[in-house]
């Protein structure tokens, strides 16, 4: 339910995947646009594929997409990824810390989608616990009562506790396999402004 005029933030954007795919969806860019090898061709021929591709109408909607990432090398990679897909003009990547979101200059974020680290590469459970608590606390400074917060994580117990500690209600949750990991998608609601 993300609307074109709403601010969407990925506060731990890494290589920019969530933002790039969001921009592609809103701009009607098919996910297989840059692929040239489909089983479809063997059955129906390249001409049929080219005919389908010619019917796709992409647009140049201006969107309010923001990605925050702590490491410059990841920001540089995200920018290159967005340029390769043709959506760099509508995503602003900011080097910053997801636990200090008030410093990035955004005041009112409507939608937050995050896939925070699970601790596999960054350290142990204590580090993940601190990150999740500090991140959810920082979100309160840039979101409003109607903001939607979606978080996908393999650390569902830590996120549940962090949600309680920071006065968020878990509105919805469901399990998904994500990159070979059993994860949970949480939709959070701010209980106290």
XYZ file of N, CA, C and O in Angstrom:
772
model
N 0.806 -1.218 0.000
C 0.000 0.000 0.000
C 0.840 1.270 0.000
O 0.373 2.312 0.418
N 2.068 1.183 -0.453
C 2.932 2.362 -0.527
C 2.473 3.234 -1.689
O 2.390 2.790 -2.823
N 2.168 4.484 -1.389
C 1.683 5.425 -2.397
C 2.845 6.238 -2.961
O 3.852 6.455 -2.290
N 2.695 6.703 -4.190
C 3.763 7.421 -4.895
C 4.283 8.640 -4.136
O 5.453 8.982 -4.226
N 3.417 9.335 -3.403
C 3.834 10.568 -2.730
C 4.371 10.333 -1.319
O 4.762 11.274 -0.640
N 4.421 9.081 -0.877
C 4.892 8.790 0.472
C 6.407 8.579 0.505
O 6.992 8.068 -0.446
N 6.997 8.971 1.619
C 8.431 8.771 1.833
C 8.650 7.336 2.295
O 8.069 6.885 3.283
N 9.497 6.619 1.549
C 9.856 5.246 1.895
C 11.334 5.222 2.247
O 12.163 5.738 1.507
N 11.650 4.636 3.383
C 13.019 4.580 3.881
C 13.436 3.146 4.152
O 12.710 2.391 4.793
N 14.619 2.792 3.654
C 15.290 1.566 4.071
C 16.502 2.029 4.868
O 17.488 2.482 4.298
N 16.440 1.936 6.205
C 17.491 2.510 7.050
C 18.757 1.672 7.161
O 19.724 2.101 7.790
N 18.759 0.494 6.578
C 19.950 -0.364 6.535
C 19.985 -0.980 5.148
O 19.844 -2.176 4.967
N 20.168 -0.113 4.138
C 19.873 -0.489 2.758
C 20.908 -1.383 2.087
O 20.611 -1.962 1.044
N 22.100 -1.500 2.621
C 23.098 -2.373 1.999
C 23.293 -2.035 0.535
O 23.620 -0.907 0.174
N 23.037 -2.990 -0.338
C 23.236 -2.790 -1.778
C 22.032 -2.139 -2.462
O 22.026 -1.972 -3.669
N 21.008 -1.767 -1.704
C 19.877 -1.024 -2.246
C 18.747 -1.852 -2.820
O 17.828 -1.316 -3.445
N 18.750 -3.154 -2.607
C 17.785 -4.051 -3.254
C 16.330 -3.643 -3.025
O 15.552 -3.561 -3.976
N 15.944 -3.394 -1.785
C 14.539 -3.072 -1.479
C 14.118 -1.800 -2.215
O 13.052 -1.750 -2.844
N 14.939 -0.774 -2.165
C 14.606 0.503 -2.804
C 14.581 0.384 -4.324
O 13.691 0.934 -4.983
N 15.540 -0.325 -4.876
C 15.609 -0.496 -6.331
C 14.396 -1.272 -6.827
O 13.762 -0.889 -7.817
N 14.031 -2.329 -6.130
C 12.851 -3.094 -6.550
C 11.577 -2.275 -6.387
O 10.681 -2.352 -7.223
N 11.493 -1.466 -5.332
C 10.336 -0.585 -5.162
C 10.225 0.402 -6.317
O 9.146 0.616 -6.866
N 11.354 0.993 -6.694
C 11.359 1.938 -7.823
C 10.981 1.237 -9.119
O 10.237 1.778 -9.944
N 11.491 0.022 -9.312
C 11.159 -0.727 -10.532
C 9.661 -1.021 -10.605
O 9.050 -0.880 -11.667
N 9.073 -1.399 -9.492
C 7.635 -1.689 -9.467
C 6.841 -0.432 -9.815
O 5.954 -0.454 -10.675
N 7.153 0.690 -9.154
C 6.407 1.930 -9.383
C 6.611 2.485 -10.792
O 5.743 3.169 -11.325
N 7.762 2.182 -11.394
C 8.044 2.683 -12.737
C 7.710 1.664 -13.830
O 8.003 1.885 -14.990
N 7.118 0.560 -13.423
C 6.690 -0.487 -14.365
C 7.868 -1.064 -15.164
O 7.762 -1.313 -16.357
N 8.977 -1.271 -14.477
C 10.144 -1.898 -15.094
C 10.100 -3.375 -14.730
O 10.185 -3.731 -13.557
N 9.963 -4.258 -15.697
C 9.856 -5.687 -15.391
C 11.145 -6.232 -14.772
O 12.238 -5.828 -15.164
N 11.032 -7.163 -13.812
C 12.216 -7.691 -13.150
C 13.167 -8.412 -14.099
O 14.361 -8.458 -13.859
N 12.696 -8.951 -15.180
C 13.555 -9.661 -16.127
C 14.000 -8.810 -17.306
O 14.480 -9.336 -18.306
N 13.869 -7.502 -17.198
C 14.173 -6.608 -18.318
C 15.575 -6.817 -18.886
O 15.777 -6.777 -20.090
N 16.540 -7.059 -18.045
C 17.925 -7.131 -18.498
C 18.368 -8.559 -18.795
O 19.500 -8.792 -19.165
N 17.458 -9.477 -18.644
C 17.753 -10.877 -18.929
C 17.462 -11.158 -20.393
O 16.515 -10.624 -20.952
N 18.251 -12.015 -20.993
C 18.037 -12.306 -22.406
C 17.910 -13.807 -22.671
O 17.812 -14.228 -23.810
N 17.910 -14.598 -21.623
C 17.856 -16.049 -21.790
C 16.655 -16.602 -21.026
O 16.698 -16.719 -19.808
N 15.591 -16.881 -21.742
C 14.371 -17.415 -21.148
C 13.999 -18.725 -21.838
O 14.183 -18.863 -23.050
N 13.453 -19.672 -21.100
C 12.928 -20.898 -21.705
C 11.807 -20.548 -22.677
O 11.573 -21.251 -23.663
N 11.126 -19.454 -22.399
C 10.048 -18.949 -23.251
C 10.498 -18.861 -24.715
O 9.747 -19.174 -25.633
N 11.745 -18.432 -24.929
C 12.280 -18.249 -26.296
C 12.330 -19.577 -27.039
O 12.025 -19.634 -28.231
N 12.683 -20.636 -26.350
C 12.773 -21.953 -26.987
C 11.404 -22.450 -27.454
O 11.297 -23.193 -28.415
N 10.379 -22.036 -26.767
C 9.022 -22.476 -27.106
C 8.368 -21.546 -28.123
O 7.823 -21.989 -29.124
N 8.446 -20.231 -27.875
C 7.705 -19.270 -28.687
C 8.567 -18.438 -29.625
O 8.040 -17.764 -30.507
N 9.879 -18.439 -29.415
C 10.779 -17.680 -30.284
C 11.091 -16.291 -29.749
O 10.329 -15.719 -28.970
N 12.217 -15.760 -30.194
C 12.686 -14.446 -29.752
C 11.745 -13.326 -30.212
O 11.573 -12.332 -29.521
N 11.124 -13.507 -31.375
C 10.214 -12.474 -31.883
C 9.040 -12.259 -30.925
O 8.614 -11.126 -30.702
N 8.526 -13.358 -30.367
C 7.411 -13.242 -29.417
C 7.862 -12.486 -28.164
O 7.119 -11.636 -27.643
N 9.060 -12.768 -27.693
C 9.592 -12.058 -26.527
C 9.762 -10.576 -26.841
O 9.366 -9.717 -26.042
N 10.324 -10.269 -27.988
C 10.505 -8.869 -28.369
C 9.168 -8.141 -28.494
O 9.059 -6.964 -28.148
N 8.148 -8.838 -28.985
C 6.805 -8.246 -29.082
C 6.266 -7.905 -27.690
O 5.727 -6.816 -27.468
N 6.426 -8.822 -26.753
C 5.967 -8.580 -25.379
C 6.735 -7.403 -24.776
O 6.144 -6.510 -24.170
N 8.055 -7.404 -24.948
C 8.870 -6.313 -24.400
C 8.464 -4.967 -24.989
O 8.483 -3.952 -24.293
N 8.089 -4.937 -26.269
C 7.724 -3.669 -26.909
C 6.412 -3.101 -26.346
O 6.153 -1.916 -26.490
N 5.598 -3.926 -25.721
C 4.316 -3.484 -25.180
C 4.422 -2.925 -23.762
O 3.462 -2.360 -23.245
N 5.564 -3.093 -23.139
C 5.743 -2.612 -21.768
C 5.984 -1.105 -21.796
O 6.861 -0.621 -22.502
N 5.189 -0.385 -21.030
C 5.324 1.062 -20.967
C 5.904 1.427 -19.592
O 5.218 1.343 -18.576
N 7.160 1.803 -19.604
C 7.808 2.252 -18.374
C 7.498 3.731 -18.188
O 7.154 4.427 -19.136
N 7.606 4.209 -16.953
C 7.375 5.628 -16.690
C 8.547 6.189 -15.894
O 9.391 5.455 -15.422
N 8.578 7.465 -15.750
C 9.672 8.138 -15.020
C 9.128 8.832 -13.775
O 9.498 9.964 -13.481
N 8.258 8.153 -13.043
C 7.722 8.730 -11.812
C 8.856 9.173 -10.896
O 9.855 8.486 -10.756
N 8.664 10.319 -10.272
C 9.586 10.773 -9.247
C 9.054 10.256 -7.922
O 7.892 10.482 -7.577
N 9.899 9.542 -7.215
C 9.489 8.917 -5.959
C 10.340 9.453 -4.814
O 11.396 10.035 -5.039
N 9.863 9.249 -3.608
C 10.585 9.698 -2.415
C 11.180 8.484 -1.711
O 10.667 8.003 -0.700
N 12.264 7.982 -2.290
C 12.946 6.798 -1.777
C 14.274 7.193 -1.156
O 15.064 7.910 -1.775
N 14.512 6.708 0.075
C 15.753 7.028 0.775
C 16.355 5.748 1.336
O 15.647 4.918 1.913
N 17.659 5.638 1.182
C 18.386 4.519 1.749
C 19.509 5.028 2.626
O 20.269 5.905 2.219
N 19.585 4.507 3.833
C 20.661 4.863 4.753
C 21.536 3.634 4.918
O 21.034 2.514 5.050
N 22.828 3.863 4.906
C 23.785 2.768 5.086
C 25.005 3.316 5.798
O 25.466 4.416 5.491
N 25.510 2.538 6.727
C 26.631 2.955 7.556
C 27.963 2.979 6.803
O 28.835 3.782 7.096
N 28.098 2.113 5.818
C 29.393 1.949 5.157
C 29.378 2.537 3.743
O 28.539 2.185 2.920
N 30.352 3.419 3.468
C 30.430 4.098 2.177
C 30.542 3.124 1.015
O 29.937 3.331 -0.031
N 31.286 2.035 1.193
C 31.443 1.083 0.080
C 30.101 0.462 -0.312
O 29.857 0.191 -1.482
N 29.212 0.281 0.653
C 27.878 -0.237 0.338
C 27.032 0.825 -0.366
O 26.278 0.504 -1.290
N 27.164 2.076 0.072
C 26.448 3.180 -0.600
C 26.902 3.259 -2.062
O 26.086 3.361 -2.969
N 28.221 3.206 -2.282
C 28.746 3.266 -3.654
C 28.183 2.125 -4.501
O 27.792 2.332 -5.651
N 28.114 0.929 -3.924
C 27.551 -0.220 -4.634
C 26.070 -0.046 -4.916
O 25.586 -0.380 -6.003
N 25.331 0.490 -3.942
C 23.890 0.711 -4.122
C 23.632 1.713 -5.242
O 22.734 1.519 -6.062
N 24.428 2.773 -5.278
C 24.280 3.785 -6.342
C 24.536 3.138 -7.702
O 23.766 3.343 -8.648
N 25.583 2.339 -7.814
C 25.881 1.658 -9.089
C 24.752 0.707 -9.474
O 24.362 0.650 -10.647
N 24.222 -0.022 -8.505
C 23.106 -0.928 -8.794
C 21.901 -0.150 -9.312
O 21.266 -0.558 -10.285
N 21.574 0.966 -8.664
C 20.430 1.785 -9.095
C 20.671 2.375 -10.485
O 19.754 2.442 -11.302
N 21.916 2.786 -10.761
C 22.247 3.313 -12.093
C 22.093 2.229 -13.150
O 21.549 2.489 -14.231
N 22.543 1.027 -12.854
C 22.450 -0.075 -13.824
C 21.012 -0.407 -14.198
O 20.744 -0.867 -15.303
N 20.096 -0.187 -13.273
C 18.691 -0.494 -13.528
C 17.944 0.721 -14.084
O 16.859 0.588 -14.628
N 18.528 1.900 -13.952
C 17.892 3.105 -14.478
C 16.971 3.807 -13.501
O 16.068 4.530 -13.917
N 17.196 3.626 -12.193
C 16.334 4.268 -11.201
C 17.104 5.154 -10.219
O 16.554 5.611 -9.216
N 18.372 5.423 -10.504
C 19.206 6.209 -9.582
C 18.677 7.631 -9.391
O 18.923 8.251 -8.358
N 17.932 8.127 -10.373
C 17.415 9.493 -10.284
C 16.307 9.654 -9.253
O 15.940 10.777 -8.915
N 15.775 8.576 -8.731
C 14.656 8.690 -7.798
C 14.966 8.124 -6.412
O 14.092 8.095 -5.558
N 16.206 7.682 -6.178
C 16.598 7.153 -4.869
C 17.743 7.993 -4.333
O 18.734 8.220 -5.023
N 17.591 8.453 -3.105
C 18.682 9.194 -2.453
C 19.320 8.271 -1.426
O 18.669 7.834 -0.477
N 20.598 7.980 -1.628
C 21.356 7.154 -0.693
C 22.161 8.063 0.224
O 22.812 9.000 -0.233
N 22.094 7.773 1.530
C 22.722 8.613 2.547
C 23.624 7.746 3.414
O 23.188 6.712 3.931
N 24.850 8.187 3.584
C 25.735 7.487 4.510
C 25.343 7.919 5.926
O 25.334 9.099 6.248
N 24.981 6.955 6.748
C 24.541 7.273 8.102
C 24.298 6.021 8.906
O 24.458 4.901 8.418
N 23.879 6.223 10.121
C 23.705 5.148 11.089
C 22.212 4.980 11.401
O 21.541 5.947 11.773
N 21.717 3.778 11.282
C 20.296 3.502 11.524
C 19.896 3.705 12.977
O 18.712 3.776 13.290
N 20.864 3.832 13.857
C 20.545 4.083 15.269
C 20.562 5.577 15.585
O 20.297 5.975 16.712
N 20.846 6.404 14.562
C 20.861 7.860 14.722
C 20.131 8.510 13.548
O 20.652 9.405 12.880
N 18.924 8.043 13.282
C 18.186 8.473 12.092
C 17.812 9.949 12.096
O 17.609 10.534 11.028
N 17.727 10.563 13.262
C 17.375 11.987 13.303
C 18.442 12.847 12.618
O 18.177 13.962 12.202
N 19.651 12.316 12.442
C 20.749 13.065 11.821
C 20.700 13.051 10.287
O 21.456 13.772 9.654
N 19.825 12.258 9.683
C 19.816 12.163 8.212
C 18.996 13.253 7.544
O 19.050 13.411 6.335
N 18.230 14.004 8.321
C 17.491 15.130 7.755
C 16.054 14.842 7.372
O 15.347 15.742 6.954
N 15.592 13.610 7.491
C 14.186 13.301 7.210
C 13.369 13.518 8.481
O 13.759 13.085 9.559
N 12.229 14.176 8.329
C 11.394 14.473 9.502
C 10.174 13.570 9.594
O 9.757 13.197 10.665
N 9.576 13.253 8.470
C 8.332 12.482 8.444
C 8.451 11.341 7.450
O 8.306 11.547 6.253
N 8.692 10.154 7.930
C 8.800 8.979 7.070
C 7.488 8.207 7.158
O 7.002 7.910 8.252
N 6.927 7.880 6.001
C 5.637 7.193 5.957
C 5.780 5.679 6.015
O 4.966 5.001 6.636
N 6.778 5.145 5.324
C 6.967 3.700 5.253
C 8.441 3.388 5.515
O 9.324 3.993 4.911
N 8.672 2.445 6.421
C 10.024 1.969 6.701
C 10.040 0.481 6.384
O 9.190 -0.272 6.869
N 10.978 0.083 5.536
C 11.169 -1.340 5.246
C 12.631 -1.638 5.530
O 13.512 -0.979 4.967
N 12.867 -2.598 6.412
C 14.248 -2.889 6.799
C 14.500 -4.389 6.854
O 13.633 -5.160 7.260
N 15.698 -4.736 6.443
C 16.201 -6.095 6.571
C 17.511 -5.964 7.351
O 18.588 -5.985 6.772
N 17.402 -5.776 8.681
C 18.602 -5.516 9.482
C 19.486 -6.755 9.587
O 19.031 -7.873 9.335
N 20.747 -6.552 9.948
C 21.651 -7.698 10.118
C 21.117 -8.689 11.151
O 20.458 -8.303 12.108
N 21.413 -9.951 10.924
C 20.965 -11.018 11.829
C 22.074 -11.440 12.783
O 21.880 -12.315 13.606
N 23.260 -10.873 12.632
C 24.368 -11.244 13.496
C 25.292 -12.275 12.889
O 26.304 -12.629 13.475
N 24.957 -12.757 11.703
C 25.766 -13.798 11.062
C 27.151 -13.248 10.719
O 28.151 -13.903 10.940
N 27.209 -12.011 10.205
C 28.484 -11.431 9.802
C 28.949 -10.312 10.727
O 30.101 -9.925 10.691
N 28.060 -9.735 11.528
C 28.442 -8.544 12.299
C 28.798 -8.826 13.750
O 29.263 -7.944 14.441
N 28.537 -10.000 14.242
C 28.845 -10.262 15.639
C 27.772 -11.095 16.289
O 26.923 -11.670 15.636
N 27.783 -11.124 17.599
C 26.893 -11.984 18.360
C 25.535 -11.391 18.648
O 25.175 -10.302 18.196
N 24.796 -12.144 19.456
C 23.410 -11.767 19.804
C 23.351 -10.434 20.548
O 22.422 -9.661 20.351
N 24.326 -10.157 21.398
C 24.299 -8.900 22.152
C 24.362 -7.706 21.194
O 23.633 -6.735 21.360
N 25.215 -7.812 20.179
C 25.335 -6.734 19.199
C 24.015 -6.550 18.434
O 23.566 -5.422 18.216
N 23.395 -7.651 18.050
C 22.113 -7.594 17.338
C 21.039 -7.006 18.248
O 20.256 -6.145 17.826
N 21.000 -7.430 19.495
C 20.017 -6.925 20.464
C 20.154 -5.408 20.621
O 19.152 -4.670 20.572
N 21.383 -4.931 20.774
C 21.609 -3.490 20.912
C 21.220 -2.740 19.643
O 20.592 -1.687 19.713
N 21.583 -3.286 18.495
C 21.234 -2.659 17.221
C 19.724 -2.529 17.075
O 19.209 -1.454 16.764
N 18.980 -3.606 17.304
C 17.527 -3.584 17.129
C 16.868 -2.606 18.097
O 15.985 -1.838 17.708
N 17.289 -2.607 19.361
C 16.715 -1.678 20.341
C 17.000 -0.230 19.965
O 16.087 0.606 19.968
N 18.239 0.070 19.638
C 18.610 1.446 19.294
C 17.960 1.897 17.990
O 17.557 3.050 17.851
N 17.848 0.984 17.034
C 17.206 1.294 15.756
C 15.725 1.620 15.955
O 15.227 2.644 15.470
N 15.008 0.772 16.682
C 13.576 1.028 16.901
C 13.358 2.314 17.693
O 12.399 3.056 17.442
N 14.228 2.604 18.632
C 14.151 3.862 19.373
C 14.372 5.052 18.432
O 13.659 6.049 18.505
N 15.341 4.943 17.530
C 15.630 6.024 16.574
C 14.468 6.262 15.606
O 14.228 7.401 15.192
N 13.739 5.196 15.256
C 12.599 5.343 14.339
C 11.535 6.277 14.897
O 10.873 6.990 14.135
N 11.366 6.285 16.200
C 10.331 7.124 16.820
C 10.533 8.600 16.504
O 9.577 9.362 16.486
N 11.763 9.001 16.231
C 12.066 10.410 15.997
C 11.748 10.857 14.574
O 11.713 12.057 14.298
N 11.533 9.917 13.661
C 11.301 10.309 12.257
C 10.010 9.734 11.672
O 9.714 9.961 10.510
N 9.251 8.979 12.458
C 7.986 8.427 11.968
C 6.819 9.136 12.646
O 6.998 9.904 13.588
N 5.630 8.885 12.163
C 4.421 9.481 12.730
C 3.414 8.374 13.034
O 3.672 7.198 12.765
N 2.267 8.742 13.569
C 1.262 7.753 14.003
C 0.809 6.817 12.892
O 0.462 5.680 13.142
N 0.781 7.301 11.671
C 0.293 6.509 10.543
C 1.405 5.778 9.798
O 1.151 5.104 8.798
N 2.646 5.930 10.220
C 3.770 5.268 9.545
C 3.609 3.761 9.596
O 3.090 3.214 10.568
N 4.055 3.114 8.518
C 4.062 1.654 8.470
C 5.507 1.183 8.545
O 6.355 1.684 7.815
N 5.760 0.222 9.416
C 7.114 -0.272 9.633
C 7.122 -1.770 9.378
O 6.387 -2.523 10.030
N 7.940 -2.178 8.430
C 8.034 -3.589 8.051
C 9.491 -4.010 8.229
O 10.391 -3.376 7.677
N 9.687 -5.077 8.982
C 11.048 -5.566 9.243
C 11.089 -7.061 8.984
O 10.234 -7.805 9.474
N 12.098 -7.499 8.230
C 12.304 -8.915 7.994
C 13.593 -9.316 8.707
O 14.619 -8.662 8.564
N 13.499 -10.390 9.507
C 14.668 -10.827 10.266
C 14.594 -12.311 10.603
O 13.509 -12.872 10.726
N 15.757 -12.895 10.777
C 15.843 -14.266 11.289
C 15.899 -14.248 12.813
O 15.756 -15.283 13.453
N 16.095 -13.064 13.372
C 16.168 -12.900 14.830
C 14.821 -12.435 15.386
O 14.697 -11.366 15.968
N 13.810 -13.284 15.201
C 12.456 -12.891 15.579
C 12.291 -12.688 17.085
O 11.579 -11.787 17.512
N 12.954 -13.475 17.922
C 12.833 -13.301 19.380
C 13.428 -11.966 19.814
O 12.854 -11.257 20.635
N 14.578 -11.624 19.241
C 15.207 -10.344 19.579
C 14.325 -9.186 19.123
O 14.135 -8.222 19.855
N 13.740 -9.291 17.927
C 12.878 -8.205 17.448
C 11.613 -8.093 18.296
O 11.175 -6.989 18.605
N 11.047 -9.212 18.701
C 9.858 -9.157 19.569
C 10.176 -8.405 20.862
O 9.413 -7.541 21.285
N 11.290 -8.738 21.485
C 11.676 -8.060 22.730
C 11.975 -6.584 22.498
O 11.568 -5.738 23.295
N 12.677 -6.270 21.411
C 12.984 -4.873 21.098
C 11.694 -4.089 20.847
O 11.580 -2.924 21.233
N 10.710 -4.716 20.210
C 9.420 -4.060 19.946
C 8.734 -3.699 21.254
O 8.241 -2.579 21.415
N 8.703 -4.626 22.190
C 8.090 -4.377 23.502
C 8.840 -3.272 24.233
O 8.235 -2.340 24.769
N 10.170 -3.357 24.235
C 10.997 -2.359 24.926
C 10.794 -0.954 24.381
O 10.984 0.024 25.101
N 10.445 -0.829 23.119
C 10.322 0.479 22.475
C 8.877 0.868 22.168
O 8.628 1.751 21.357
N 7.925 0.195 22.801
C 6.492 0.509 22.664
C 5.953 0.382 21.247
O 5.211 1.228 20.765
N 6.335 -0.691 20.580
C 5.753 -1.025 19.286
C 4.868 -2.251 19.463
O 5.208 -3.170 20.206
N 3.754 -2.235 18.768
C 2.862 -3.387 18.758
C 3.119 -4.162 17.466
O 3.248 -3.558 16.395
N 3.209 -5.481 17.572
C 3.345 -6.305 16.375
C 1.942 -6.482 15.803
O 1.110 -7.184 16.363
N 1.690 -5.805 14.704
C 0.375 -5.809 14.075
C 0.149 -7.087 13.270
O -0.953 -7.603 13.195
N 1.244 -7.570 12.651
C 1.156 -8.743 11.792
C 2.541 -9.378 11.710
O 3.550 -8.690 11.820
N 2.571 -10.695 11.539
C 3.843 -11.372 11.292
C 3.588 -12.642 10.498
O 2.544 -13.267 10.629
N 4.552 -12.961 9.630
C 4.451 -14.214 8.891
C 5.840 -14.697 8.524
O 6.763 -13.911 8.351
N 5.985 -15.996 8.445
C 7.271 -16.632 8.158
C 7.489 -16.734 6.654
O 6.563 -17.022 5.907
N 8.745 -16.501 6.247
C 9.138 -16.667 4.852
C 10.560 -17.226 4.808
O 11.349 -17.005 5.721
N 10.863 -17.954 3.748
C 12.245 -18.356 3.495
C 12.895 -17.214 2.726
O 12.359 -16.744 1.725
N 14.029 -16.747 3.194
C 14.687 -15.600 2.593
C 16.178 -15.904 2.498
O 16.854 -16.017 3.517
N 16.657 -16.098 1.284
C 18.064 -16.422 1.089
C 18.473 -17.701 1.792
O 19.567 -17.800 2.314
N 17.571 -18.680 1.845
C 17.871 -19.950 2.490
C 17.706 -19.932 4.000
O 17.956 -20.938 4.665
N 17.283 -18.801 4.558
C 17.077 -18.691 6.000
C 15.590 -18.622 6.328
O 14.818 -18.008 5.588
N 15.220 -19.214 7.428
C 13.856 -19.095 7.934
C 13.751 -17.739 8.624
O 14.422 -17.491 9.627
N 12.966 -16.844 8.075
C 12.842 -15.498 8.636
C 11.378 -15.176 8.930
O 10.473 -15.905 8.536
N 11.188 -14.061 9.628
C 9.845 -13.580 9.930
C 9.732 -12.138 9.445
O 10.628 -11.327 9.669
N 8.628 -11.835 8.777
C 8.319 -10.468 8.378
C 7.378 -9.910 9.438
O 6.327 -10.499 9.724
N 7.777 -8.797 10.036
C 6.971 -8.132 11.059
C 6.426 -6.823 10.519
O 7.145 -6.078 9.847
N 5.170 -6.542 10.828
C 4.582 -5.237 10.576
C 4.339 -4.643 11.951
O 3.595 -5.209 12.767
N 5.007 -3.522 12.225
C 4.937 -2.899 13.548
C 4.079 -1.640 13.523
O 3.994 -0.950 12.505
N 3.510 -1.364 14.660
C 2.699 -0.159 14.845
C 3.209 0.540 16.092
O 3.451 -0.102 17.124
N 3.377 1.837 16.004
C 3.859 2.614 17.132
C 2.730 2.779 18.154
O 1.691 3.335 17.841
N 2.938 2.273 19.364
C 1.887 2.382 20.402
C 1.880 3.729 21.085
O 0.853 4.204 21.504
N 3.042 4.336 21.251
C 3.144 5.635 21.923
C 3.920 6.606 21.051
O 5.070 6.350 20.740
N 3.302 7.719 20.650
C 4.019 8.689 19.817
C 5.182 9.334 20.558
O 5.300 9.309 21.715
